Short mmCIF file of C-alpha atoms and ligand atoms in Angstrom, two decimals:
data_model
loop_
_atom_site.label_atom_id
_atom_site.label_comp_id
_atom_site.label_asym_id
_atom_site.label_seq_id
_atom_site.Cartn_x
_atom_site.Cartn_y
_atom_site.Cartn_z
CA UNK A 811 -77.98 12.09 -36.59
CA UNK A 812 -75.36 12.24 -33.94
CA UNK A 813 -75.23 15.46 -32.29
CA UNK A 814 -71.70 17.76 -33.23
CA UNK A 815 -71.17 19.66 -30.01
CA UNK A 816 -68.33 22.47 -29.39
CA UNK A 817 -65.76 22.30 -26.35
CA UNK A 818 -62.65 24.35 -26.30
CA UNK A 819 -62.02 24.96 -29.80
CA UNK A 820 -63.04 21.73 -31.73
CA UNK A 821 -66.23 20.60 -32.75
CA UNK A 822 -66.58 16.82 -31.85
CA UNK A 823 -69.39 14.25 -31.64
CA UNK A 824 -71.04 14.78 -28.51
CA UNK A 825 -69.81 10.83 -27.56
CA UNK A 826 -66.29 12.49 -28.24
CA UNK A 827 -66.64 15.14 -25.68
CA UNK A 828 -64.78 15.14 -22.18
CA UNK A 829 -64.46 17.70 -19.88
CA UNK A 830 -61.95 17.56 -16.30
CA UNK A 831 -62.96 16.38 -13.37
CA UNK A 832 -61.61 19.36 -11.49
CA UNK A 833 -63.01 21.28 -13.77
CA UNK A 834 -64.83 24.18 -11.56
CA UNK A 835 -68.30 24.17 -13.09
CA UNK A 836 -68.20 20.85 -12.25
CA UNK A 837 -66.62 21.04 -8.79
CA UNK A 838 -67.85 24.67 -7.32
CA UNK A 839 -70.82 25.38 -9.70
CA UNK A 840 -68.22 28.30 -10.66
CA UNK A 841 -69.19 29.03 -14.03
CA UNK A 842 -71.81 30.84 -16.21
CA UNK A 843 -73.99 30.15 -19.16
CA UNK A 844 -76.87 31.21 -21.73
CA UNK A 845 -79.47 30.09 -23.50
CA UNK A 846 -80.26 31.59 -27.55
CA UNK A 847 -83.28 30.47 -29.01
CA UNK A 848 -83.19 29.04 -32.48
CA UNK A 849 -86.35 29.81 -35.15
CA UNK A 850 -86.03 28.76 -39.26
CA UNK A 851 -82.10 28.41 -38.23
CA UNK A 852 -81.56 32.07 -37.24
CA UNK A 853 -80.25 33.45 -33.44
CA UNK A 854 -82.95 34.99 -31.57
CA UNK A 855 -81.64 38.16 -29.83
CA UNK A 856 -78.18 37.17 -30.52
CA UNK A 857 -77.06 40.53 -29.00
CA UNK A 858 -78.62 40.49 -26.02
CA UNK A 859 -77.52 37.17 -24.77
CA UNK A 860 -73.93 38.11 -25.74
CA UNK A 861 -74.10 41.58 -24.08
CA UNK A 862 -75.68 39.51 -20.26
CA UNK A 863 -72.41 36.93 -21.17
CA UNK A 864 -70.12 39.58 -21.15
CA UNK A 865 -71.59 41.03 -17.61
CA UNK A 866 -72.09 37.64 -16.24
CA UNK A 867 -68.61 36.87 -16.60
CA UNK A 868 -67.50 40.15 -15.71
CA UNK A 869 -69.14 39.88 -12.38
CA UNK A 870 -67.08 37.13 -11.69
CA UNK A 871 -63.69 38.12 -12.82
CA UNK A 872 -63.72 35.32 -15.42
CA UNK A 873 -62.57 36.94 -19.00
CA UNK A 874 -64.25 36.49 -21.84
CA UNK A 875 -62.49 33.75 -23.72
CA UNK A 876 -64.27 34.91 -27.43
CA UNK A 877 -65.37 38.41 -28.77
CA UNK A 878 -68.78 38.62 -30.39
CA UNK A 879 -67.85 37.55 -34.03
CA UNK A 880 -66.38 34.43 -32.61
CA UNK A 881 -69.47 33.56 -30.37
CA UNK A 882 -71.80 34.24 -33.50
CA UNK A 883 -69.49 32.07 -35.57
CA UNK A 884 -69.87 29.09 -33.18
CA UNK A 885 -73.52 29.16 -32.97
CA UNK A 886 -73.68 29.64 -36.19
CA UNK A 887 -71.55 26.52 -36.83
CA UNK A 888 -73.54 24.13 -34.33
CA UNK A 889 -77.17 25.28 -35.79
CA UNK A 890 -75.59 24.40 -39.49
CA UNK A 891 -73.64 21.13 -38.77
CA UNK A 892 -77.10 20.15 -36.43
CA UNK A 893 -79.52 21.47 -38.55
CA UNK A 894 -81.72 23.26 -36.07
CA UNK A 895 -84.48 24.72 -37.56
CA UNK A 896 -86.31 25.36 -34.23
CA UNK A 897 -84.23 24.93 -31.01
CA UNK A 898 -81.85 26.37 -28.45
CA UNK A 899 -78.03 26.64 -28.59
CA UNK A 900 -76.85 26.76 -24.49
CA UNK A 901 -73.67 28.03 -23.80
CA UNK A 902 -71.46 27.37 -20.89
CA UNK A 903 -68.09 29.24 -19.47
CA UNK A 904 -66.44 28.15 -16.48
CA UNK A 905 -63.06 29.14 -14.43
CA UNK A 906 -61.87 26.06 -15.98
CA UNK A 907 -59.54 23.20 -14.70
CA UNK A 908 -56.64 23.96 -12.75
CA UNK A 909 -56.28 20.61 -11.92
CA UNK A 910 -57.12 20.14 -8.43
CA UNK A 911 -59.96 21.67 -6.01
CA UNK A 912 -58.84 24.61 -4.22
CA UNK A 913 -61.23 27.51 -2.63
CA UNK A 914 -58.79 30.46 -4.10
CA UNK A 915 -59.22 30.88 -7.89
CA UNK A 916 -56.58 29.50 -10.28
CA UNK A 917 -54.29 31.70 -12.08
CA UNK A 918 -55.95 32.68 -15.04
CA UNK A 919 -52.67 33.14 -17.13
CA UNK A 920 -52.02 29.29 -16.32
CA UNK A 921 -55.63 28.20 -16.37
CA UNK A 922 -57.97 29.08 -19.39
CA UNK A 923 -62.14 28.82 -18.94
CA UNK A 924 -63.71 25.80 -20.19
CA UNK A 925 -65.91 26.21 -22.60
CA UNK A 926 -68.94 24.32 -24.30
CA UNK A 927 -71.88 24.40 -26.82
CA UNK A 928 -74.26 22.41 -27.08
CA UNK A 929 -77.93 22.31 -29.43
CA UNK A 930 -80.88 21.08 -28.72
CA UNK A 931 -83.90 20.72 -31.34
CA UNK A 932 -87.50 21.95 -30.19
CA UNK A 933 -89.85 21.89 -33.51
CA UNK A 934 -92.92 22.67 -31.22
CA UNK A 935 -91.20 25.88 -29.80
CA UNK A 936 -93.39 28.36 -32.05
CA UNK A 937 -96.58 25.82 -32.16
CA UNK A 938 -95.87 24.82 -28.39
CA UNK A 939 -99.18 22.66 -27.31
CA UNK A 940 -98.08 24.27 -23.05
CA UNK A 941 -98.65 27.99 -24.62
CA UNK A 942 -102.47 26.87 -26.02
CA UNK A 943 -103.04 25.73 -22.50
CA UNK A 944 -101.11 28.08 -20.40
CA UNK A 945 -99.26 26.72 -16.97
CA UNK A 946 -100.07 26.09 -13.86
CA UNK A 947 -97.59 27.20 -10.91
CA UNK A 948 -97.21 27.30 -7.11
CA UNK A 949 -95.38 29.33 -5.03
CA UNK A 950 -92.61 28.65 -3.38
CA UNK A 951 -90.14 30.31 -0.92
CA UNK A 952 -87.25 31.88 -2.50
CA UNK A 953 -83.93 30.09 -1.07
CA UNK A 954 -81.69 31.44 -3.80
CA UNK A 955 -78.48 33.56 -3.40
CA UNK A 956 -78.17 36.89 -3.04
CA UNK A 957 -76.41 37.79 -6.92
CA UNK A 958 -79.66 36.65 -9.31
CA UNK A 959 -78.68 38.73 -11.55
CA UNK A 960 -75.78 37.10 -12.37
CA UNK A 961 -76.63 34.02 -14.80
CA UNK A 962 -74.50 30.86 -12.88
CA UNK A 963 -74.53 27.19 -13.47
CA UNK A 964 -75.95 26.87 -9.63
CA UNK A 965 -79.54 25.67 -10.62
CA UNK A 966 -79.70 23.13 -7.70
CA UNK A 967 -82.52 25.11 -6.37
CA UNK A 968 -84.80 26.21 -9.64
CA UNK A 969 -84.49 22.53 -10.21
CA UNK A 970 -85.76 21.43 -7.05
CA UNK A 971 -88.24 23.93 -7.15
CA UNK A 972 -89.42 22.69 -10.43
CA UNK A 973 -89.76 19.29 -8.61
CA UNK A 974 -92.11 20.72 -5.90
CA UNK A 975 -94.03 22.04 -8.33
CA UNK A 976 -94.60 18.94 -10.46
CA UNK A 977 -95.61 17.32 -7.30
CA UNK A 978 -98.38 18.98 -6.91
CA UNK A 979 -99.45 18.37 -10.17
CA UNK A 980 -98.06 22.14 -11.55
CA UNK A 981 -95.82 23.05 -14.20
CA UNK A 982 -93.48 25.82 -12.41
CA UNK A 983 -92.80 27.07 -9.16
CA UNK A 984 -92.91 30.92 -8.85
CA UNK A 985 -90.66 32.38 -5.83
CA UNK A 986 -91.46 34.43 -3.42
CA UNK A 987 -89.21 36.80 -0.82
CA UNK A 988 -90.43 38.68 1.67
CA UNK A 989 -94.36 38.34 0.40
CA UNK A 990 -93.65 38.89 -2.80
CA UNK A 991 -92.94 37.04 -6.06
CA UNK A 992 -88.98 37.80 -7.58
CA UNK A 993 -89.49 34.92 -10.76
CA UNK A 994 -90.34 31.83 -11.77
CA UNK A 995 -87.69 28.73 -11.86
CA UNK A 996 -86.19 29.62 -15.15
CA UNK A 997 -88.16 32.64 -16.29
CA UNK A 998 -89.61 36.05 -15.40
CA UNK A 999 -92.86 36.43 -13.56
CA UNK A 1000 -95.79 38.56 -14.64
CA UNK A 1001 -99.67 39.74 -13.49
CA UNK A 1002 -102.10 41.70 -15.64
CA UNK A 1003 -104.66 43.83 -13.69
CA UNK A 1004 -107.34 45.58 -15.18
CA UNK A 1005 -105.15 45.86 -18.16
CA UNK A 1006 -101.86 46.97 -16.85
CA UNK A 1007 -98.88 44.11 -16.97
CA UNK A 1008 -96.81 44.17 -13.51
CA UNK A 1009 -93.71 42.69 -13.09
CA UNK A 1010 -90.51 43.42 -10.48
CA UNK A 1011 -88.12 45.64 -11.22
CA UNK A 1012 -84.51 44.44 -12.33
CA UNK A 1013 -82.25 44.26 -8.98
CA UNK A 1014 -79.94 41.69 -7.50
CA UNK A 1015 -82.95 39.76 -6.56
CA UNK A 1016 -83.77 38.44 -10.27
CA UNK A 1017 -82.51 37.62 -13.57
CA UNK A 1018 -82.37 40.46 -15.87
CA UNK A 1019 -84.43 38.65 -18.71
CA UNK A 1020 -83.58 39.05 -22.25
CA UNK A 1021 -87.37 38.26 -23.65
CA UNK A 1022 -88.28 40.32 -20.48
CA UNK A 1023 -86.26 43.25 -22.06
CA UNK A 1024 -87.66 42.81 -25.41
CA UNK A 1025 -91.49 41.99 -24.46
CA UNK A 1026 -91.92 44.97 -21.80
CA UNK A 1027 -90.45 46.98 -25.06
CA UNK A 1028 -93.30 45.60 -27.43
CA UNK A 1029 -95.86 46.10 -24.63
CA UNK A 1030 -95.29 49.36 -24.40
CA UNK A 1031 -94.50 50.11 -28.22
CA UNK A 1032 -98.28 48.26 -28.39
CA UNK A 1033 -99.79 51.46 -26.02
CA UNK A 1034 -100.22 48.73 -23.23
CA UNK A 1035 -99.26 49.75 -19.61
CA UNK A 1036 -96.34 48.28 -17.68
CA UNK A 1037 -96.00 48.79 -14.25
CA UNK A 1038 -92.31 47.50 -12.83
CA UNK A 1039 -92.39 46.99 -9.03
CA UNK A 1040 -93.03 44.27 -6.72
CA UNK A 1041 -96.39 42.48 -6.38
CA UNK A 1042 -97.65 39.81 -3.67
CA UNK A 1043 -98.69 36.42 -3.73
CA UNK A 1044 -102.49 37.98 -3.00
CA UNK A 1045 -102.47 40.11 -5.92
CA UNK A 1046 -100.68 37.98 -8.08
CA UNK A 1047 -103.84 35.40 -7.36
CA UNK A 1048 -106.04 38.18 -7.90
CA UNK A 1049 -105.07 38.86 -11.17
CA UNK A 1050 -106.57 38.89 -14.64
CA UNK A 1051 -104.05 37.52 -16.38
CA UNK A 1052 -100.10 36.22 -15.89
CA UNK A 1053 -97.33 34.93 -17.67
CA UNK A 1054 -93.71 34.30 -17.83
CA UNK A 1055 -91.41 34.96 -20.30
CA UNK A 1056 -88.29 33.41 -21.24
CA UNK A 1057 -85.88 32.13 -24.27
CA UNK A 1058 -86.76 29.13 -24.54
CA UNK A 1059 -90.35 30.04 -23.59
CA UNK A 1060 -90.98 33.16 -25.38
CA UNK A 1061 -94.64 34.39 -23.56
CA UNK A 1062 -95.73 31.30 -21.90
CA UNK A 1063 -99.49 32.13 -20.35
CA UNK A 1064 -100.04 31.06 -16.67
CA UNK A 1065 -103.64 29.73 -15.59
CA UNK A 1066 -103.45 29.24 -11.90
CA UNK A 1067 -101.46 29.92 -8.87
CA UNK A 1068 -101.50 27.42 -5.80
CA UNK A 1069 -104.70 25.86 -7.37
CA UNK A 1070 -106.49 29.64 -7.90
CA UNK A 1071 -107.77 29.74 -11.41
CA UNK A 1072 -107.12 33.28 -13.02
CA UNK A 1073 -109.98 34.81 -14.86
CA UNK A 1074 -111.49 32.00 -16.91
CA UNK A 1075 -108.79 29.67 -16.08
CA UNK A 1076 -107.39 29.89 -20.04
CA UNK A 1077 -104.70 31.93 -21.63
CA UNK A 1078 -105.93 35.16 -21.30
CA UNK A 1079 -105.99 38.07 -24.45
CA UNK A 1080 -103.22 40.33 -23.31
CA UNK A 1081 -100.68 37.22 -22.98
CA UNK A 1082 -101.78 35.69 -26.00
CA UNK A 1083 -101.55 38.77 -28.08
CA UNK A 1084 -98.15 39.47 -26.42
CA UNK A 1085 -96.79 36.11 -27.65
CA UNK A 1086 -97.61 36.71 -31.31
CA UNK A 1087 -96.37 40.00 -31.19
CA UNK A 1088 -93.17 38.27 -29.68
CA UNK A 1089 -92.81 35.90 -32.37
CA UNK A 1090 -93.34 38.02 -35.03
CA UNK A 1091 -90.84 40.91 -34.00
CA UNK A 1092 -88.44 38.60 -32.80
CA UNK A 1093 -88.23 35.92 -35.62
CA UNK A 1094 -87.95 39.36 -38.20
CA UNK A 1095 -84.82 40.67 -35.97
CA UNK A 1096 -83.59 37.11 -35.35
CA UNK A 1097 -80.14 36.65 -37.48
N1 PLP B 1223 -85.21 33.96 -14.82
C1 PLP B 1223 -84.42 32.79 -14.44
C2 PLP B 1223 -84.50 32.47 -13.13
C3 PLP B 1223 -84.25 32.02 -15.58
O1 PLP B 1223 -83.57 31.03 -15.63
C4 PLP B 1223 -84.02 32.59 -16.65
C5 PLP B 1223 -83.77 32.05 -17.95
O2 PLP B 1223 -83.33 30.90 -17.61
C6 PLP B 1223 -84.90 33.70 -17.06
C7 PLP B 1223 -85.61 34.68 -16.10
C8 PLP B 1223 -85.36 34.49 -18.48
O3 PLP B 1223 -84.57 34.79 -19.07
P1 PLP B 1223 -84.35 35.29 -20.37
O4 PLP B 1223 -85.19 35.49 -21.12
O5 PLP B 1223 -82.88 35.75 -21.11
O6 PLP B 1223 -84.09 33.74 -21.25
#
């Protein structure tokens, strides 16, 4: 089955999709993105992703090319046309293609944003073999820019970080700034000690994860204790449990940090329970 993608108002087979070489997303990483998960053919936390998209665009002074209902319609069309049961929808908005390269932003009246969406099916999203084993992380310096709260497409350092982890036989990297963990390469990071969940507070240092917001809400509703503050690498290594959250991995247990096993070296009970709650509640609220 040929995948149908969306480019600037049109649905087409992926092989027919074309973007200008002058697109500022391509030349300057001048664009933002969102990833929304699909379970049972329905969208998880669409409102959260739409709200963050609006904020990211606003911070970069790019006009939102579509209203909420139009975005929702494109998401639903792509899920339907590609028969996605479990998977993701990737969306990207760039400042467009002004027809030449220039550091100065183009006039938005003559250069429209470029909008691209495509789907990725993943039948093993809910019943993930990785979630049963847990993942191993290594720590690396956080060398990203200072506006990590904006979900831009400049993902080179996170991608390099992932490769550094893989070269060391791990699955992912946790990034460190001034001795404290910021977040994972593509997820928010948490530790659990004596039943208390600790994760870095929101600021420009981390992406404000949509899954993070939902998971912390569910944790508090389940009477789990949550502390939003910095935590060090040493504190993380002596934690009872750890996990990461993202739209595409939900709650993913972490079983070792820089080769130090946490607890029994298997997914911890609280992380496992939070994953179950998150999937159950998200399924109920999906649209
Ligand atoms: N932090 C970073 C750096 C990310 O790239 C992501 C997701 O891509 C997240 C956190 C998790 O965000 P969300 O839960 O909205 O997927």
